[in-house]
Structures are given as C-alpha cells and as structure tokens.
C-alpha cells in the first residue's frame, strides 16, 4: 500500500509539475481530484475511518469556525434570543443555560467543568453573561423615566413608589419602525387606513413582590394580526410597585391621556413613510375599566361600564342593548357622564357640611348616583378614550367558566 501511494504521488507530481523541493502542486491536485471525482458517500466513509482527518484536520477546521462563530453577530443575536425567549431569563437562569449547553460534569469529580466535545471539538458557547449584559446595556432602547422622580414629587412619603415608564410619544414611533423593518408588508393589516397603526393600550394590577402589589401598562399594535395574542408582542410602558389606583398611576394616566391627544393629531415620518397612530382599543378588566371611567365598582346598581343596564331589569331577556330608540339599554353618553360627575361633586360638598359618619356619607353618595340612574362618580381619568373600551375577552371567558362551574357544583352537591 505504501508503494502504491508513492507511485501515485510520483505520477501526480509529473502531471502537476511539482518538484522535490515544492510538492504542493501535487497535494493540491490530488485533493482537487478526490473532491471532484469521488462521491460524497465514498468521502464520508473513508474520512470517518481516518484518524488524521477526524482528529487533526476536521478539529482544526471546526475549532476555527467555532471560535469565529462565538465572536460573530449571529451568536450575539442567538444569545439575546435565548435570554429573552418566553420572558426574560435573568442572570442565574441564563448562566445555568450557558453551562448546560456547553459544559458537562467532570466524571473524575474535579471542580473544573470540562467543555462538551463532539469529535474532540468543543461546541460553540453562548456569550458569557457579563458580555451579554454589557452588550444589552449598549443597545439604544429610548429613555426610561423614574416613577419616583417624575410622578411622586408632590406626594406624601408613604405614597411614593418605585418604577419606570416610557413616554408614548417617544416609544410608539420606535415600535412602528421596528415592525416596518422586521415584518414584510403583507404581514401588516392597515384596516383600510393605510399607514395608520391601530394601538391597543391597557393596564392592570396584581399581587406581587415586596409590597404585595404591582401595576403594569402595556401597548401593542392590532395591525400585526394574530401575533398580538403573543405576550412577546405586547410591550411594557409602565411598571411600578403599587396598586392600579395609586396616586402615581393616576398621574401617569393623566399624562398619557394628554399624550394620546397629541399623538393622534400628529404625523410621523418613519422609514420614508408618513405614519399615524390611532388608539383603537382599551383592553382592561372590568375593575380597571370602572376606575378609568371614574365609575362605581361593578357591585353598583348600574354595574356595566358599557351601558345603563340595571340590576332590576337584567333578568329580562326580551330587552336589547344598542343606540336605537327601541333598545331598552343604551351606551352611556359621555357628556351626560360629565354632567352627573359634576352633580356628584356638588352633592359631596353639601354632604361634608352635615354631621354624618364616613360610612353613612358613602352610602348616601352611592344612593344619589343610583338615583341619577348612573354609576358615574368622577370625571373619567382617561377622558373620551373610555368610549373606545371593550370587554376583555379573557376575563369574560373566565367569568363564564366560573359561573358554569358554580352551577355544576350546585347540581353536584
């Protein structure tokens, strides 16, 4: 076999014009011939049994490619995708994932963790957390404002809370640029209003963290279709360790109400297109909607934010809801809501001059509002935007399931 190799090499040297001092043309010629003339099956079968190819040649090629990949933009994006996949991982979980993907337990029980290897080659690693954190900090995401510094300056010490928020007028154009750059034009539904993004905005509170309560506001575009169902397509614009009805949140709502008015009147030049924004939906649960509408809670006699449905006639299935004169139940009129809120303010002022307990005063206020055939107590903090509110299907479904489970439980008992 050795003699045949020598004869083959010598013959190839004559063909390719190599010399004893420079055999490179022969080597290149032979390899080129093998590459072009041999099938992939033959190459795989031969090279798989060759220790030189497996342990030396492929190892050098793969290690070079692996090192280049670890430093590449693709690996940086891969690391970011892992960190933000299905919610933010956090430092500990990312480091654990980093180790699991590229390290293994030392079988000898030594403290140093060896790399996972395939054919003697270590697998490419994610970015280490410290490098990932540095890179994320360098990404321009716009300005974040402190809730404590900007919304709590005139509040009592006990009412001050921590958190951050974005200004809509800064964030929405940035978000629009992201979608216009990332999505093909066919994936954006303009709803017969070209280059107008339909915005959904809403907030809610939940038990969480040190103070057992938190509040978040999210924004999203309806134009992206079913993608809006994903939590990854709803973006946080406000987060704080407070309830949804705290003074800081009230000031934030007042601020974004003014912003929304300005944004809807303005046009924005984005990607050489004139873009407009329209706030089309206010998806919130019924408790939050009652707060945003300046209304009594859902336990009131007139319990709906959407119309003058009363507990006294709610069981009459022959009645209908709508704006027509023939409808028994009609949507609330915004001007009428403001008028009743003003009457309630006057009534409260008169009530403060009477020697009644706080509980009695509250009962009189709710009775007065019910007597006005309304549920309105204050001016809507969100302004006329409350007319764009609709029932949140998630909570409606939950309530329906709760009702049927309750009835099934009664039957079972």
Coordinates of C-alpha atoms in Angstrom, one line a residue:
X1 CA 0.0 0.0 0.0
X2 CA 2.9 2.3 0.8
X3 CA 4.5 1.6 -2.6
X4 CA 1.2 2.4 -4.4
X5 CA 0.9 5.7 -2.6
X6 CA 4.5 6.6 -3.6
X7 CA 3.9 5.6 -7.2
X8 CA 0.6 7.6 -7.3
X9 CA 2.2 10.6 -5.7
X10 CA 5.2 10.5 -8.2
X11 CA 2.8 10.2 -11.2
X12 CA 0.8 13.1 -9.9
X13 CA 3.9 15.1 -9.4
X14 CA 4.8 14.7 -13.1
X15 CA 1.3 15.7 -14.1
X16 CA 1.1 18.8 -11.9
X17 CA 4.7 19.9 -12.4
X18 CA 5.8 19.5 -8.8
X19 CA 9.4 19.2 -7.6
X20 CA 11.0 17.5 -4.6
X21 CA 11.5 21.0 -3.1
X22 CA 7.9 22.1 -3.8
X23 CA 5.4 19.2 -3.6
X24 CA 2.5 21.5 -3.0
X25 CA 1.1 21.3 -6.6
X26 CA 0.8 17.6 -6.3
X27 CA -1.0 17.7 -2.9
X28 CA -3.5 20.3 -4.3
X29 CA -4.0 18.4 -7.5
X30 CA -4.7 15.1 -5.7
X31 CA -7.1 16.7 -3.2
X32 CA -8.9 18.5 -6.1
X33 CA -9.2 15.2 -7.9
X34 CA -10.6 13.4 -4.9
X35 CA -13.1 16.3 -4.3
X36 CA -14.4 16.3 -7.8
X37 CA -14.3 12.6 -8.7
X38 CA -15.2 10.9 -5.5
X39 CA -18.8 10.7 -4.3
X40 CA -19.9 12.1 -1.0
X41 CA -20.6 8.6 0.2
X42 CA -17.1 7.5 -0.5
X43 CA -15.5 10.6 1.1
X44 CA -17.6 10.2 4.2
X45 CA -16.8 6.5 4.5
X46 CA -13.1 7.0 4.1
X47 CA -12.6 10.1 6.2
X48 CA -14.7 8.7 9.0
X49 CA -12.1 5.9 9.4
X50 CA -9.1 8.2 9.1
X51 CA -7.7 9.4 12.4
X52 CA -5.8 12.1 10.8
X53 CA -8.9 13.6 9.2
X54 CA -11.1 13.2 12.2
X55 CA -8.7 14.2 15.0
X56 CA -6.5 16.7 13.2
X57 CA -7.9 18.1 10.0
X58 CA -11.5 18.4 11.0
X59 CA -10.6 19.5 14.5
X60 CA -8.6 22.5 13.2
X61 CA -11.3 23.4 10.7
X62 CA -14.2 23.1 13.2
X63 CA -12.3 24.9 16.0
X64 CA -11.6 27.8 13.8
X65 CA -15.2 28.0 12.6
X66 CA -16.4 27.6 16.2
X67 CA -14.2 30.4 17.5
X68 CA -15.3 32.7 14.7
X69 CA -19.0 31.8 15.4
X70 CA -18.6 32.6 19.1
X71 CA -17.5 36.1 18.2
X72 CA -20.0 36.6 15.4
X73 CA -23.0 38.8 15.3
X74 CA -25.1 35.6 14.8
X75 CA -24.0 34.2 18.1
X76 CA -24.7 37.6 19.8
X77 CA -28.3 37.5 18.4
X78 CA -28.6 33.9 19.4
X79 CA -27.6 34.7 23.0
X80 CA -30.1 37.6 23.1
X81 CA -32.8 35.3 21.8
X82 CA -32.1 32.7 24.5
X83 CA -32.1 35.4 27.2
X84 CA -35.4 36.9 26.2
X85 CA -37.2 33.7 25.0
X86 CA -40.6 33.3 26.7
X87 CA -39.8 36.1 29.1
X88 CA -36.6 37.5 30.5
X89 CA -34.4 34.7 31.9
X90 CA -32.4 36.6 34.4
X91 CA -28.8 36.2 35.4
X92 CA -29.0 32.9 37.3
X93 CA -31.1 31.1 34.7
X94 CA -29.0 32.4 31.8
X95 CA -25.8 31.2 33.4
X96 CA -27.3 27.8 34.1
X97 CA -28.5 27.6 30.4
X98 CA -25.0 28.7 29.3
X99 CA -23.4 25.8 31.3
X100 CA -25.9 23.2 30.3
X101 CA -25.4 23.9 26.6
X102 CA -21.6 23.8 26.6
X103 CA -20.4 22.2 29.8
X104 CA -20.7 18.8 31.4
X105 CA -20.0 17.3 34.8
X106 CA -16.4 16.2 35.3
X107 CA -16.5 12.4 35.5
X108 CA -13.4 12.4 37.7
X109 CA -15.1 14.6 40.3
X110 CA -12.8 17.5 39.8
X111 CA -14.0 21.0 40.4
X112 CA -13.2 22.3 36.9
X113 CA -16.1 21.7 34.5
X114 CA -15.0 20.4 31.0
X115 CA -16.5 21.5 27.7
X116 CA -18.8 19.3 25.8
X117 CA -17.0 17.9 22.8
X118 CA -18.0 16.3 19.5
X119 CA -15.2 14.5 17.6
X120 CA -12.7 16.2 20.0
X121 CA -14.1 19.6 19.2
X122 CA -15.8 21.8 21.8
X123 CA -19.3 23.0 21.0
X124 CA -19.7 26.8 20.4
X125 CA -20.8 28.6 23.5
X126 CA -23.3 31.4 24.1
X127 CA -22.0 34.8 25.1
X128 CA -20.9 34.8 28.8
X129 CA -23.4 36.7 30.9
X130 CA -21.1 39.6 31.7
X131 CA -20.5 40.2 27.9
X132 CA -24.2 39.8 27.2
X133 CA -25.2 42.3 29.9
X134 CA -22.6 44.8 28.6
X135 CA -24.0 44.4 25.0
X136 CA -27.6 44.8 26.2
X137 CA -26.7 48.0 28.1
X138 CA -25.3 49.4 24.9
X139 CA -28.5 48.9 22.9
X140 CA -30.4 52.1 22.5
X141 CA -34.0 51.5 23.8
X142 CA -35.0 55.1 24.3
X143 CA -35.5 57.0 27.6
X144 CA -36.8 55.4 30.7
X145 CA -38.3 57.7 33.3
X146 CA -38.3 57.2 37.0
X147 CA -41.8 57.0 38.6
X148 CA -40.5 58.2 41.9
X149 CA -38.6 61.2 40.5
X150 CA -41.2 62.4 38.0
X151 CA -44.6 61.3 39.2
X152 CA -44.2 61.3 43.0
X153 CA -42.5 64.6 43.7
X154 CA -45.6 66.2 45.3
X155 CA -46.9 63.0 47.0
X156 CA -46.7 62.1 50.7
X157 CA -43.8 59.9 51.6
X158 CA -46.0 56.8 52.1
X159 CA -47.5 57.3 48.6
X160 CA -44.1 57.4 46.8
X161 CA -43.3 54.3 44.8
X162 CA -40.5 53.0 42.6
X163 CA -40.8 52.1 38.9
X164 CA -40.1 53.2 35.4
X165 CA -42.1 54.2 32.4
X166 CA -41.8 55.3 28.8
X167 CA -43.4 58.2 27.1
X168 CA -45.8 57.1 24.3
X169 CA -44.7 59.9 22.0
X170 CA -41.2 58.6 22.1
X171 CA -41.9 54.9 22.2
X172 CA -44.6 54.4 19.5
X173 CA -42.5 55.7 16.6
X174 CA -39.7 53.5 17.7
X175 CA -42.0 50.5 17.8
X176 CA -43.5 51.3 14.4
X177 CA -40.0 51.5 12.9
X178 CA -39.3 48.0 14.4
X179 CA -42.4 46.4 12.8
X180 CA -41.9 48.2 9.5
X181 CA -38.3 47.0 9.3
X182 CA -38.8 43.5 10.7
X183 CA -42.1 42.4 9.1
X184 CA -42.9 42.0 5.4
X185 CA -45.6 44.5 4.1
X186 CA -48.0 41.6 3.6
X187 CA -48.0 40.8 7.4
X188 CA -49.3 44.3 8.3
X189 CA -53.0 44.8 8.2
X190 CA -53.8 48.5 7.8
X191 CA -57.6 48.0 8.3
X192 CA -58.4 50.2 5.2
X193 CA -56.4 53.1 6.8
X194 CA -53.0 53.0 5.1
X195 CA -50.0 53.6 7.3
X196 CA -52.1 54.1 10.4
X197 CA -51.1 51.9 13.3
X198 CA -54.1 50.8 15.5
X199 CA -52.9 51.0 19.1
X200 CA -54.2 48.9 22.0
X201 CA -53.3 50.2 25.4
X202 CA -54.2 49.0 28.9
X203 CA -53.1 48.3 32.4
X204 CA -53.8 46.2 35.4
X205 CA -52.5 45.4 38.9
X206 CA -51.7 42.1 40.6
X207 CA -50.3 40.8 43.9
X208 CA -46.6 40.7 43.6
X209 CA -43.3 41.4 45.2
X210 CA -42.2 43.1 48.4
X211 CA -45.3 45.3 48.7
X212 CA -47.7 42.5 47.5
X213 CA -48.9 44.6 44.6
X214 CA -47.7 45.9 41.3
X215 CA -49.1 47.7 38.3
X216 CA -48.2 47.4 34.6
X217 CA -49.3 49.1 31.5
X218 CA -48.8 47.5 28.1
X219 CA -49.1 48.7 24.5
X220 CA -49.4 46.8 21.2
X221 CA -50.4 47.2 17.6
X222 CA -53.5 45.5 16.3
X223 CA -52.1 45.6 12.8
X224 CA -49.9 42.6 13.3
X225 CA -52.9 40.2 13.4
X226 CA -52.7 37.1 15.4
X227 CA -49.3 37.9 16.6
X228 CA -50.9 40.2 19.1
X229 CA -52.0 37.2 21.1
X230 CA -48.4 36.5 22.0
X231 CA -47.1 38.1 25.2
X232 CA -43.9 38.9 23.2
X233 CA -45.8 41.4 21.0
X234 CA -47.2 43.4 24.0
X235 CA -44.7 45.9 25.3
X236 CA -44.3 47.3 28.8
X237 CA -44.6 51.1 29.0
X238 CA -45.1 51.4 32.8
X239 CA -44.2 49.2 35.7
X240 CA -44.3 50.1 39.4
X241 CA -44.7 48.5 42.9
X242 CA -48.1 50.0 43.5
X243 CA -51.8 49.3 43.0
X244 CA -53.6 50.2 39.8
X245 CA -55.4 53.0 41.6
X246 CA -52.5 54.6 43.4
X247 CA -51.8 58.4 43.1
X248 CA -48.7 57.7 41.0
X249 CA -50.8 55.7 38.5
X250 CA -53.4 58.4 38.4
X251 CA -50.8 60.9 37.5
X252 CA -49.4 58.6 34.8
X253 CA -52.9 58.1 33.3
X254 CA -53.4 61.9 33.2
X255 CA -50.1 62.2 31.4
X256 CA -50.7 59.6 28.8
X257 CA -54.2 61.0 28.2
X258 CA -52.6 64.2 27.1
X259 CA -50.0 62.3 25.1
X260 CA -52.7 60.3 23.3
X261 CA -54.5 63.5 22.2
X262 CA -51.2 64.9 20.8
X263 CA -50.2 61.7 19.1
X264 CA -53.5 61.2 17.3
X265 CA -53.3 64.7 15.8
X266 CA -49.7 64.3 14.7
X267 CA -48.0 62.6 11.8
X268 CA -44.6 60.9 11.9
X269 CA -42.0 60.4 9.2
X270 CA -40.8 56.8 9.7
X271 CA -38.9 54.8 7.0
X272 CA -39.8 57.5 4.5
X273 CA -43.5 56.9 5.2
X274 CA -46.0 59.2 6.8
X275 CA -47.3 57.2 9.8
X276 CA -50.2 58.0 12.0
X277 CA -51.4 56.4 15.2
X278 CA -54.9 55.7 16.3
X279 CA -55.8 54.4 19.8
X280 CA -58.4 51.8 18.8
X281 CA -58.8 49.6 21.9
X282 CA -58.6 49.9 25.6
X283 CA -58.4 46.3 26.8
X284 CA -58.8 46.1 30.5
X285 CA -60.7 44.0 33.0
X286 CA -64.0 45.4 34.4
X287 CA -62.5 46.6 37.6
X288 CA -59.8 48.7 35.8
X289 CA -62.4 50.0 33.3
X290 CA -64.6 51.2 36.2
X291 CA -61.6 53.1 37.6
X292 CA -60.6 54.5 34.2
X293 CA -64.2 55.6 33.6
X294 CA -64.5 57.3 37.0
X295 CA -67.3 54.9 38.0
X296 CA -68.5 53.0 41.0
X297 CA -67.3 49.4 41.2
X298 CA -69.2 46.6 39.4
X299 CA -71.2 45.9 42.6
X300 CA -73.2 49.1 41.9
X301 CA -76.9 49.0 40.9
X302 CA -75.8 50.0 37.4
X303 CA -73.0 47.6 37.1
X304 CA -71.8 48.0 33.5
X305 CA -69.2 50.4 32.1
X306 CA -70.7 49.9 28.6
X307 CA -74.4 50.8 29.2
X308 CA -77.2 51.7 31.5
X309 CA -78.0 48.1 32.4
X310 CA -79.6 47.9 35.9
X311 CA -79.8 45.0 38.3
X312 CA -83.6 45.5 38.5
X313 CA -84.1 44.5 34.8
X314 CA -81.1 42.4 34.0
X315 CA -83.1 39.2 34.0
X316 CA -85.5 40.3 31.3
X317 CA -84.1 38.5 28.2
X318 CA -86.5 40.4 25.9
X319 CA -84.6 43.7 26.4
X320 CA -81.9 44.7 23.9
X321 CA -78.8 46.8 24.0
X322 CA -77.9 49.4 21.5
X323 CA -78.1 53.1 20.5
X324 CA -81.5 52.9 18.8
X325 CA -84.6 54.3 20.4
X326 CA -86.1 50.8 20.5
X327 CA -83.3 49.5 22.7
X328 CA -84.1 49.3 26.4
X329 CA -80.4 49.6 27.3
X330 CA -78.2 52.2 25.7
X331 CA -74.5 53.1 25.8
X332 CA -73.5 55.8 28.3
X333 CA -73.3 59.3 26.9
X334 CA -70.0 60.9 27.6
X335 CA -71.4 64.4 28.1
X336 CA -74.1 63.0 30.4
X337 CA -71.4 61.2 32.4
X338 CA -69.5 64.5 32.9
X339 CA -72.8 66.2 34.0
X340 CA -73.5 63.5 36.6
X341 CA -70.0 63.6 37.9
X342 CA -70.4 67.4 38.4
X343 CA -73.7 66.8 40.3
X344 CA -71.9 64.2 42.5
X345 CA -69.2 66.7 43.3
X346 CA -71.8 69.3 44.4
X347 CA -73.7 66.6 46.4
X348 CA -70.4 65.6 48.2
X349 CA -69.7 69.2 49.0
X350 CA -73.1 69.6 50.7
X351 CA -72.6 66.3 52.5
X352 CA -69.4 67.4 54.1
X353 CA -71.3 70.1 56.0
X354 CA -73.6 67.6 57.6
X355 CA -72.6 65.6 60.8
X356 CA -72.6 62.1 59.3
X357 CA -70.1 59.2 59.6
X358 CA -67.9 58.3 56.7
X359 CA -69.8 55.1 56.1
X360 CA -73.2 56.9 56.1
X361 CA -71.8 59.5 53.7
X362 CA -70.6 56.9 51.3
X363 CA -74.0 55.2 51.3
X364 CA -75.7 58.4 50.6
X365 CA -73.3 59.1 47.7
X366 CA -73.9 55.7 46.1
X367 CA -77.6 56.1 46.6
X368 CA -77.5 59.5 45.0
X369 CA -75.7 58.1 41.9
X370 CA -78.2 55.3 41.6
X371 CA -81.0 57.8 41.8
X372 CA -79.4 59.6 38.9
X373 CA -79.7 56.2 37.0
X374 CA -75.9 56.2 36.7
X375 CA -72.7 54.7 38.0
X376 CA -70.6 57.8 37.4
X377 CA -68.8 59.3 40.4
X378 CA -65.8 61.2 38.9
X379 CA -64.8 62.6 35.5
X380 CA -63.2 59.7 33.5
X381 CA -59.4 59.9 34.2
X382 CA -58.8 58.6 30.6
X383 CA -61.1 61.2 29.1
X384 CA -63.1 60.4 25.9
X385 CA -60.9 57.4 25.3
X386 CA -63.2 55.5 27.6
X387 CA -65.7 55.3 24.7
X388 CA -63.2 53.0 22.9
X389 CA -63.2 50.5 25.7
X390 CA -64.4 47.0 25.1
X391 CA -64.9 43.9 27.2
X392 CA -61.7 42.0 27.7
X393 CA -62.5 38.5 26.3
X394 CA -60.1 36.8 28.6
X395 CA -61.9 38.0 31.7
X396 CA -65.3 37.4 30.1
X397 CA -64.3 33.8 29.4
X398 CA -63.0 33.4 33.0
X399 CA -66.3 34.8 34.4
X400 CA -68.3 32.5 32.2
X401 CA -66.3 29.4 33.3
X402 CA -66.7 30.5 36.9
X403 CA -70.4 30.8 36.5
X404 CA -70.9 27.3 34.9
X405 CA -68.6 25.7 37.4
X406 CA -70.6 27.3 40.2
X407 CA -73.9 25.9 38.7
X408 CA -72.3 22.5 38.2
X409 CA -71.1 22.5 41.8
X410 CA -74.7 23.2 43.0
X411 CA -76.0 20.3 40.9
X412 CA -73.3 18.0 42.2
X413 CA -74.0 18.9 45.8

